[in-house]
Amino acid sequence: QGAVYVYAKGGDGTWTRTQKLVASDGAAFDTFGHSIVFEGNTAIIGAYGALIGENFSQGAVYVFTLDNGTWTETQKLTADDGQAFDNFGYSLALHGSTLLIGADGATIGSNGTQGAAYVFNETSGTWTQGQKIVASDGGPGEIFGYSVVYDGATALIGAYGALQYQGAVYVYNEASGTFTEGQKLVADDGAPNSYFGYATALSGSTLLVGAWGASPGGNDMQGEAYVFTNSGGTWTQTQTLMADDGADDTQP
């Protein structure tokens, strides 16, 4: 079913457990706690395995609000067009009143496991579904939405199954509440089964993309991370990172 533990740091620098969070309607195999985002008095917790109606692993996301030191469940989010095995809630990104939820198993048209990301907007404490984001050139098995990052202006969504699992990351620019696809990023030395986009991290004009399946120097699945930098609205690969003691299957 899953749980999330809250720890608070005291004045002496010691972390102490203060609360254990579970879903009010939790059930076996929900995977509650697989993904978490936290900002101020709001915590969002994904349970991508949740059964919705008769749909296995359609997935759900729970909103918890902090009041007087106690976290309380205030809302349960699901996709209005959800289907079995969508994995809604597999990844999360939160900035202010905008929440992005990855559903990497979603079927788009006839494309199984193409994947999608849902935008939810908060007004007066209530989260409401807005835009549904899909890749403009998406195909079956691309797993779009496996990773999501968002900084308030730019969202980057990983699709590590794209291009025979070489992987790709899609850039979306937000303006007036609408996300528009702007660029598709791939590694300059990409190869099948690299899983580029499996993990993503964003800070300002710098993006890091993990590719744990990459095989630099012939070291099978040693793994790499790629640095992209934004200049004038365009993201360009600037560096490739790897462990100086990397070897086969170390997967940094």
PDB file of C-alpha atoms in Angstrom:
ATOM      1  CA  GLN A   1       0.000   0.000   0.000  1.00  0.00           C
ATOM      2  CA  GLY A   2       2.794   2.385   0.896  1.00  0.00           C
ATOM      3  CA  ALA A   3       3.382   5.167   3.395  1.00  0.00           C
ATOM      4  CA  VAL A   4       5.292   8.433   3.780  1.00  0.00           C
ATOM      5  CA  TYR A   5       7.165   9.375   6.943  1.00  0.00           C
ATOM      6  CA  VAL A   6       7.546  12.997   8.020  1.00  0.00           C
ATOM      7  CA  TYR A   7      10.703  14.069   9.851  1.00  0.00           C
ATOM      8  CA  ALA A   8      11.322  17.502  11.378  1.00  0.00           C
ATOM      9  CA  LYS A   9      14.711  19.002  12.148  1.00  0.00           C
ATOM     10  CA  GLY A  10      15.111  20.326  15.669  1.00  0.00           C
ATOM     11  CA  GLY A  11      17.227  23.197  16.869  1.00  0.00           C
ATOM     12  CA  ASP A  12      20.070  20.823  17.738  1.00  0.00           C
ATOM     13  CA  GLY A  13      20.214  19.555  14.152  1.00  0.00           C
ATOM     14  CA  THR A  14      18.578  16.225  14.934  1.00  0.00           C
ATOM     15  CA  TRP A  15      15.836  14.857  12.702  1.00  0.00           C
ATOM     16  CA  THR A  16      12.822  13.377  14.513  1.00  0.00           C
ATOM     17  CA  ARG A  17       9.902  11.487  13.027  1.00  0.00           C
ATOM     18  CA  THR A  18       6.683  13.401  13.595  1.00  0.00           C
ATOM     19  CA  GLN A  19       4.031  11.701  11.475  1.00  0.00           C
ATOM     20  CA  LYS A  20       3.270   8.756   9.221  1.00  0.00           C
ATOM     21  CA  LEU A  21       1.073   9.507   6.209  1.00  0.00           C
ATOM     22  CA  VAL A  22      -1.138   6.937   4.515  1.00  0.00           C
ATOM     23  CA  ALA A  23      -3.968   7.304   2.037  1.00  0.00           C
ATOM     24  CA  SER A  24      -7.429   7.360   3.602  1.00  0.00           C
ATOM     25  CA  ASP A  25      -8.621   4.781   1.072  1.00  0.00           C
ATOM     26  CA  GLY A  26      -5.318   2.963   0.610  1.00  0.00           C
ATOM     27  CA  ALA A  27      -5.244  -0.613  -0.620  1.00  0.00           C
ATOM     28  CA  ALA A  28      -2.714  -3.311  -1.431  1.00  0.00           C
ATOM     29  CA  PHE A  29      -0.355  -2.556  -4.331  1.00  0.00           C
ATOM     30  CA  ASP A  30      -1.178   1.185  -4.475  1.00  0.00           C
ATOM     31  CA  THR A  31       2.551   2.109  -4.249  1.00  0.00           C
ATOM     32  CA  PHE A  32       1.662   5.254  -2.272  1.00  0.00           C
ATOM     33  CA  GLY A  33       4.871   7.224  -1.793  1.00  0.00           C
ATOM     34  CA  HIS A  34       6.571   6.229  -5.043  1.00  0.00           C
ATOM     35  CA  SER A  35       6.741   9.929  -5.937  1.00  0.00           C
ATOM     36  CA  ILE A  36       6.655  12.963  -3.641  1.00  0.00           C
ATOM     37  CA  VAL A  37       6.844  16.722  -4.118  1.00  0.00           C
ATOM     38  CA  PHE A  38       6.723  19.178  -1.255  1.00  0.00           C
ATOM     39  CA  GLU A  39       6.458  22.954  -1.205  1.00  0.00           C
ATOM     40  CA  GLY A  40       5.544  25.031   1.832  1.00  0.00           C
ATOM     41  CA  ASN A  41       2.336  23.697   3.355  1.00  0.00           C
ATOM     42  CA  THR A  42       1.495  21.364   0.485  1.00  0.00           C
ATOM     43  CA  ALA A  43       2.720  17.833  -0.092  1.00  0.00           C
ATOM     44  CA  ILE A  44       1.724  15.810  -3.152  1.00  0.00           C
ATOM     45  CA  ILE A  45       2.135  12.025  -3.023  1.00  0.00           C
ATOM     46  CA  GLY A  46       1.781   9.661  -5.956  1.00  0.00           C
ATOM     47  CA  ALA A  47       0.275   6.184  -5.879  1.00  0.00           C
ATOM     48  CA  TYR A  48       0.651   5.036  -9.471  1.00  0.00           C
ATOM     49  CA  GLY A  49      -0.545   1.508  -8.709  1.00  0.00           C
ATOM     50  CA  ALA A  50      -3.910   2.591  -7.318  1.00  0.00           C
ATOM     51  CA  LEU A  51      -7.030   0.806  -8.526  1.00  0.00           C
ATOM     52  CA  ILE A  52      -9.596   3.304  -9.822  1.00  0.00           C
ATOM     53  CA  GLY A  53     -12.972   1.692 -10.383  1.00  0.00           C
ATOM     54  CA  GLU A  54     -11.997  -1.542 -12.119  1.00  0.00           C
ATOM     55  CA  ASN A  55      -8.841  -0.092 -13.704  1.00  0.00           C
ATOM     56  CA  PHE A  56      -5.694  -1.681 -12.317  1.00  0.00           C
ATOM     57  CA  SER A  57      -2.757   0.738 -11.955  1.00  0.00           C
ATOM     58  CA  GLN A  58      -4.704   3.671 -13.322  1.00  0.00           C
ATOM     59  CA  GLY A  59      -3.098   5.597 -10.494  1.00  0.00           C
ATOM     60  CA  ALA A  60      -3.925   8.432  -8.147  1.00  0.00           C
ATOM     61  CA  VAL A  61      -2.255  11.391  -6.467  1.00  0.00           C
ATOM     62  CA  TYR A  62      -3.009  12.561  -2.931  1.00  0.00           C
ATOM     63  CA  VAL A  63      -2.801  16.123  -1.652  1.00  0.00           C
ATOM     64  CA  PHE A  64      -1.821  16.711   1.972  1.00  0.00           C
ATOM     65  CA  THR A  65      -1.935  20.111   3.658  1.00  0.00           C
ATOM     66  CA  LEU A  66       0.025  21.201   6.724  1.00  0.00           C
ATOM     67  CA  ASP A  67      -1.924  23.003   9.452  1.00  0.00           C
ATOM     68  CA  ASN A  68      -0.635  23.625  12.988  1.00  0.00           C
ATOM     69  CA  GLY A  69       2.108  21.071  12.519  1.00  0.00           C
ATOM     70  CA  THR A  70      -0.117  18.257  11.258  1.00  0.00           C
ATOM     71  CA  TRP A  71      -0.438  16.952   7.716  1.00  0.00           C
ATOM     72  CA  THR A  72      -3.996  16.117   6.632  1.00  0.00           C
ATOM     73  CA  GLU A  73      -5.227  14.572   3.394  1.00  0.00           C
ATOM     74  CA  THR A  74      -7.353  17.133   1.581  1.00  0.00           C
ATOM     75  CA  GLN A  75      -7.855  15.836  -1.964  1.00  0.00           C
ATOM     76  CA  LYS A  76      -7.410  12.799  -4.197  1.00  0.00           C
ATOM     77  CA  LEU A  77      -6.556  13.500  -7.834  1.00  0.00           C
ATOM     78  CA  THR A  78      -7.236  11.186 -10.773  1.00  0.00           C
ATOM     79  CA  ALA A  79      -7.202  11.722 -14.531  1.00  0.00           C
ATOM     80  CA  ASP A  80     -10.617  12.394 -16.036  1.00  0.00           C
ATOM     81  CA  ASP A  81      -9.794  10.064 -18.946  1.00  0.00           C
ATOM     82  CA  GLY A  82      -7.784   7.529 -16.963  1.00  0.00           C
ATOM     83  CA  GLN A  83      -7.396   3.923 -18.056  1.00  0.00           C
ATOM     84  CA  ALA A  84      -5.917   0.759 -16.643  1.00  0.00           C
ATOM     85  CA  PHE A  85      -2.099   0.741 -16.419  1.00  0.00           C
ATOM     86  CA  ASP A  86      -1.732   4.481 -17.054  1.00  0.00           C
ATOM     87  CA  ASN A  87       0.559   4.765 -14.001  1.00  0.00           C
ATOM     88  CA  PHE A  88      -0.848   8.223 -13.235  1.00  0.00           C
ATOM     89  CA  GLY A  89       1.338   9.662 -10.487  1.00  0.00           C
ATOM     90  CA  TYR A  90       4.537   7.875 -11.439  1.00  0.00           C
ATOM     91  CA  SER A  91       6.322  11.251 -11.534  1.00  0.00           C
ATOM     92  CA  LEU A  92       5.458  14.649 -10.093  1.00  0.00           C
ATOM     93  CA  ALA A  93       6.608  18.260 -10.420  1.00  0.00           C
ATOM     94  CA  LEU A  94       5.234  21.170  -8.408  1.00  0.00           C
ATOM     95  CA  HIS A  95       5.747  24.908  -8.616  1.00  0.00           C
ATOM     96  CA  GLY A  96       3.365  27.250  -6.842  1.00  0.00           C
ATOM     97  CA  SER A  97      -0.179  26.545  -7.958  1.00  0.00           C
ATOM     98  CA  THR A  98       0.785  24.325 -10.899  1.00  0.00           C
ATOM     99  CA  LEU A  99       1.295  20.575 -10.628  1.00  0.00           C
ATOM    100  CA  LEU A 100       2.474  18.221 -13.380  1.00  0.00           C
ATOM    101  CA  ILE A 101       1.678  14.534 -13.059  1.00  0.00           C
ATOM    102  CA  GLY A 102       3.334  11.917 -15.230  1.00  0.00           C
ATOM    103  CA  ALA A 103       1.342   8.943 -16.499  1.00  0.00           C
ATOM    104  CA  ASP A 104       4.041   7.042 -18.346  1.00  0.00           C
ATOM    105  CA  GLY A 105       1.856   4.062 -19.208  1.00  0.00           C
ATOM    106  CA  ALA A 106      -0.967   6.017 -20.842  1.00  0.00           C
ATOM    107  CA  THR A 107      -2.309   4.833 -24.185  1.00  0.00           C
ATOM    108  CA  ILE A 108      -2.568   7.662 -26.708  1.00  0.00           C
ATOM    109  CA  GLY A 109      -4.778   6.785 -29.633  1.00  0.00           C
ATOM    110  CA  SER A 110      -3.686   3.247 -30.482  1.00  0.00           C
ATOM    111  CA  ASN A 111      -0.181   3.716 -29.038  1.00  0.00           C
ATOM    112  CA  GLY A 112       0.190   1.629 -25.915  1.00  0.00           C
ATOM    113  CA  THR A 113       2.524   3.019 -23.216  1.00  0.00           C
ATOM    114  CA  GLN A 114       3.161   6.201 -25.189  1.00  0.00           C
ATOM    115  CA  GLY A 115       2.675   8.179 -21.999  1.00  0.00           C
ATOM    116  CA  ALA A 116       1.289  11.565 -21.033  1.00  0.00           C
ATOM    117  CA  ALA A 117       1.557  14.300 -18.418  1.00  0.00           C
ATOM    118  CA  TYR A 118      -1.389  16.051 -16.802  1.00  0.00           C
ATOM    119  CA  VAL A 119      -1.472  19.635 -15.579  1.00  0.00           C
ATOM    120  CA  PHE A 120      -3.449  20.455 -12.434  1.00  0.00           C
ATOM    121  CA  ASN A 121      -4.005  24.004 -11.217  1.00  0.00           C
ATOM    122  CA  GLU A 122      -4.811  25.079  -7.668  1.00  0.00           C
ATOM    123  CA  THR A 123      -7.359  27.762  -6.833  1.00  0.00           C
ATOM    124  CA  SER A 124      -8.530  28.476  -3.276  1.00  0.00           C
ATOM    125  CA  GLY A 125      -7.106  25.198  -2.060  1.00  0.00           C
ATOM    126  CA  THR A 126      -8.683  22.994  -4.738  1.00  0.00           C
ATOM    127  CA  TRP A 127      -6.722  21.303  -7.527  1.00  0.00           C
ATOM    128  CA  THR A 128      -8.426  21.012 -10.921  1.00  0.00           C
ATOM    129  CA  GLN A 129      -7.275  19.164 -14.030  1.00  0.00           C
ATOM    130  CA  GLY A 130      -6.267  21.398 -16.920  1.00  0.00           C
ATOM    131  CA  GLN A 131      -4.106  20.501 -19.911  1.00  0.00           C
ATOM    132  CA  LYS A 132      -3.042  17.028 -20.993  1.00  0.00           C
ATOM    133  CA  ILE A 133       0.442  17.002 -22.515  1.00  0.00           C
ATOM    134  CA  VAL A 134       1.592  14.448 -25.068  1.00  0.00           C
ATOM    135  CA  ALA A 135       4.606  14.403 -27.372  1.00  0.00           C
ATOM    136  CA  SER A 136       3.893  15.740 -30.849  1.00  0.00           C
ATOM    137  CA  ASP A 137       5.760  12.818 -32.422  1.00  0.00           C
ATOM    138  CA  GLY A 138       4.982  10.240 -29.747  1.00  0.00           C
ATOM    139  CA  GLY A 139       4.804   6.548 -30.537  1.00  0.00           C
ATOM    140  CA  PRO A 140       4.101   3.276 -28.735  1.00  0.00           C
ATOM    141  CA  GLY A 141       6.354   2.256 -25.877  1.00  0.00           C
ATOM    142  CA  GLU A 142       8.071   5.634 -25.456  1.00  0.00           C
ATOM    143  CA  ILE A 143       7.147   5.942 -21.734  1.00  0.00           C
ATOM    144  CA  PHE A 144       6.743   9.735 -21.932  1.00  0.00           C
ATOM    145  CA  GLY A 145       6.229  11.132 -18.446  1.00  0.00           C
ATOM    146  CA  TYR A 146       8.537   8.756 -16.615  1.00  0.00           C
ATOM    147  CA  SER A 147      10.402  11.831 -15.328  1.00  0.00           C
ATOM    148  CA  VAL A 148       9.088  15.379 -15.013  1.00  0.00           C
ATOM    149  CA  VAL A 149      10.655  18.644 -13.829  1.00  0.00           C
ATOM    150  CA  TYR A 150       9.099  22.112 -13.825  1.00  0.00           C
ATOM    151  CA  ASP A 151      10.450  25.447 -12.570  1.00  0.00           C
ATOM    152  CA  GLY A 152       7.469  27.712 -13.174  1.00  0.00           C
ATOM    153  CA  ALA A 153       8.251  28.589 -16.777  1.00  0.00           C
ATOM    154  CA  THR A 154       9.729  25.463 -18.361  1.00  0.00           C
ATOM    155  CA  ALA A 155       8.752  21.816 -18.048  1.00  0.00           C
ATOM    156  CA  LEU A 156      10.994  18.977 -19.180  1.00  0.00           C
ATOM    157  CA  ILE A 157       9.482  15.549 -19.633  1.00  0.00           C
ATOM    158  CA  GLY A 158      11.507  12.393 -20.107  1.00  0.00           C
ATOM    159  CA  ALA A 159      10.593   9.606 -22.517  1.00  0.00           C
ATOM    160  CA  TYR A 160      13.357   7.063 -22.017  1.00  0.00           C
ATOM    161  CA  GLY A 161      11.717   4.520 -24.348  1.00  0.00           C
ATOM    162  CA  ALA A 162      11.920   6.767 -27.409  1.00  0.00           C
ATOM    163  CA  LEU A 163      14.130   5.830 -30.365  1.00  0.00           C
ATOM    164  CA  GLN A 164      14.556   2.176 -29.362  1.00  0.00           C
ATOM    165  CA  TYR A 165      15.212   3.165 -25.763  1.00  0.00           C
ATOM    166  CA  GLN A 166      17.856   5.677 -26.715  1.00  0.00           C
ATOM    167  CA  GLY A 167      15.538   8.107 -25.002  1.00  0.00           C
ATOM    168  CA  ALA A 168      14.553  11.737 -25.352  1.00  0.00           C
ATOM    169  CA  VAL A 169      13.517  14.709 -23.237  1.00  0.00           C
ATOM    170  CA  TYR A 170      10.844  17.132 -24.409  1.00  0.00           C
ATOM    171  CA  VAL A 171      10.919  20.817 -23.512  1.00  0.00           C
ATOM    172  CA  TYR A 172       7.618  22.620 -22.887  1.00  0.00           C
ATOM    173  CA  ASN A 173       7.369  26.366 -22.406  1.00  0.00           C
ATOM    174  CA  GLU A 174       4.546  27.715 -20.257  1.00  0.00           C
ATOM    175  CA  ALA A 175       2.807  30.994 -21.041  1.00  0.00           C
ATOM    176  CA  SER A 176      -0.551  32.179 -19.674  1.00  0.00           C
ATOM    177  CA  GLY A 177      -1.191  28.737 -18.223  1.00  0.00           C
ATOM    178  CA  THR A 178      -0.623  26.798 -21.444  1.00  0.00           C
ATOM    179  CA  PHE A 179       2.312  24.488 -22.107  1.00  0.00           C
ATOM    180  CA  THR A 180       3.678  24.426 -25.652  1.00  0.00           C
ATOM    181  CA  GLU A 181       6.253  21.961 -26.940  1.00  0.00           C
ATOM    182  CA  GLY A 182       9.424  23.785 -27.933  1.00  0.00           C
ATOM    183  CA  GLN A 183      12.295  21.321 -28.350  1.00  0.00           C
ATOM    184  CA  LYS A 184      13.195  17.648 -28.290  1.00  0.00           C
ATOM    185  CA  LEU A 185      16.531  16.825 -26.665  1.00  0.00           C
ATOM    186  CA  VAL A 186      18.627  13.747 -27.382  1.00  0.00           C
ATOM    187  CA  ALA A 187      22.204  12.849 -26.487  1.00  0.00           C
ATOM    188  CA  ASP A 188      24.788  13.662 -29.150  1.00  0.00           C
ATOM    189  CA  ASP A 189      26.232  10.162 -28.737  1.00  0.00           C
ATOM    190  CA  GLY A 190      22.925   8.440 -28.098  1.00  0.00           C
ATOM    191  CA  ALA A 191      22.520   4.744 -28.773  1.00  0.00           C
ATOM    192  CA  PRO A 192      19.724   2.208 -28.290  1.00  0.00           C
ATOM    193  CA  ASN A 193      19.107   1.132 -24.685  1.00  0.00           C
ATOM    194  CA  SER A 194      20.790   4.199 -23.177  1.00  0.00           C
ATOM    195  CA  TYR A 195      17.563   5.237 -21.346  1.00  0.00           C
ATOM    196  CA  PHE A 196      18.301   8.943 -21.740  1.00  0.00           C
ATOM    197  CA  GLY A 197      15.587  10.809 -19.830  1.00  0.00           C
ATOM    198  CA  TYR A 198      15.173   8.203 -17.113  1.00  0.00           C
ATOM    199  CA  ALA A 199      16.025  10.945 -14.593  1.00  0.00           C
ATOM    200  CA  THR A 200      15.976  14.726 -14.969  1.00  0.00           C
ATOM    201  CA  ALA A 201      16.949  17.682 -12.775  1.00  0.00           C
ATOM    202  CA  LEU A 202      16.546  21.384 -13.522  1.00  0.00           C
ATOM    203  CA  SER A 203      17.939  24.546 -11.957  1.00  0.00           C
ATOM    204  CA  GLY A 204      17.693  27.846 -13.806  1.00  0.00           C
ATOM    205  CA  SER A 205      19.344  27.486 -17.198  1.00  0.00           C
ATOM    206  CA  THR A 206      20.971  24.119 -16.449  1.00  0.00           C
ATOM    207  CA  LEU A 207      19.450  20.709 -17.028  1.00  0.00           C
ATOM    208  CA  LEU A 208      20.898  17.322 -16.084  1.00  0.00           C
ATOM    209  CA  VAL A 209      19.618  14.202 -17.819  1.00  0.00           C
ATOM    210  CA  GLY A 210      20.420  10.715 -16.587  1.00  0.00           C
ATOM    211  CA  ALA A 211      21.064   7.837 -18.990  1.00  0.00           C
ATOM    212  CA  TRP A 212      21.862   4.821 -16.842  1.00  0.00           C
ATOM    213  CA  GLY A 213      22.015   2.442 -19.782  1.00  0.00           C
ATOM    214  CA  ALA A 214      24.743   4.349 -21.638  1.00  0.00           C
ATOM    215  CA  SER A 215      27.942   2.440 -22.402  1.00  0.00           C
ATOM    216  CA  PRO A 216      30.849   4.892 -22.625  1.00  0.00           C
ATOM    217  CA  GLY A 217      34.108   3.363 -23.797  1.00  0.00           C
ATOM    218  CA  GLY A 218      32.367   0.055 -24.356  1.00  0.00           C
ATOM    219  CA  ASN A 219      31.486  -0.371 -20.654  1.00  0.00           C
ATOM    220  CA  ASP A 220      28.032  -1.895 -20.847  1.00  0.00           C
ATOM    221  CA  MET A 221      25.477   0.098 -18.802  1.00  0.00           C
ATOM    222  CA  GLN A 222      28.099   2.149 -17.003  1.00  0.00           C
ATOM    223  CA  GLY A 223      25.772   5.105 -17.289  1.00  0.00           C
ATOM    224  CA  GLU A 224      26.196   8.798 -18.012  1.00  0.00           C
ATOM    225  CA  ALA A 225      24.576  12.126 -17.208  1.00  0.00           C
ATOM    226  CA  TYR A 226      24.270  14.879 -19.768  1.00  0.00           C
ATOM    227  CA  VAL A 227      24.380  18.621 -19.078  1.00  0.00           C
ATOM    228  CA  PHE A 228      22.256  20.941 -21.196  1.00  0.00           C
ATOM    229  CA  THR A 229      22.360  24.730 -20.976  1.00  0.00           C
ATOM    230  CA  ASN A 230      19.662  27.177 -22.030  1.00  0.00           C
ATOM    231  CA  SER A 231      20.728  30.232 -23.991  1.00  0.00           C
ATOM    232  CA  GLY A 232      18.157  32.459 -25.655  1.00  0.00           C
ATOM    233  CA  GLY A 233      15.473  29.823 -25.221  1.00  0.00           C
ATOM    234  CA  THR A 234      17.444  27.021 -26.867  1.00  0.00           C
ATOM    235  CA  TRP A 235      18.822  24.065 -24.923  1.00  0.00           C
ATOM    236  CA  THR A 236      22.235  22.797 -26.038  1.00  0.00           C
ATOM    237  CA  GLN A 237      24.281  19.871 -24.731  1.00  0.00           C
ATOM    238  CA  THR A 238      27.448  21.211 -23.111  1.00  0.00           C
ATOM    239  CA  GLN A 239      28.987  18.315 -21.164  1.00  0.00           C
ATOM    240  CA  THR A 240      28.795  14.605 -20.524  1.00  0.00           C
ATOM    241  CA  LEU A 241      29.387  13.383 -16.985  1.00  0.00           C
ATOM    242  CA  MET A 242      30.554   9.935 -15.967  1.00  0.00           C
ATOM    243  CA  ALA A 243      32.228   8.362 -12.961  1.00  0.00           C
ATOM    244  CA  ASP A 244      36.048   8.443 -13.088  1.00  0.00           C
ATOM    245  CA  ASP A 245      36.074   4.864 -11.787  1.00  0.00           C
ATOM    246  CA  GLY A 246      33.080   3.678 -13.797  1.00  0.00           C
ATOM    247  CA  ALA A 247      32.857   0.097 -15.048  1.00  0.00           C
ATOM    248  CA  ASP A 248      30.331  -2.282 -16.573  1.00  0.00           C
ATOM    249  CA  ASP A 249      26.918  -2.219 -14.892  1.00  0.00           C
ATOM    250  CA  THR A 250      27.826   0.371 -12.246  1.00  0.00           C
ATOM    251  CA  GLN A 251      24.903   2.582 -13.362  1.00  0.00           C
ATOM    252  CA  PRO A 252      25.800   5.830 -11.549  1.00  0.00           C
TER     253      PRO A 252
END
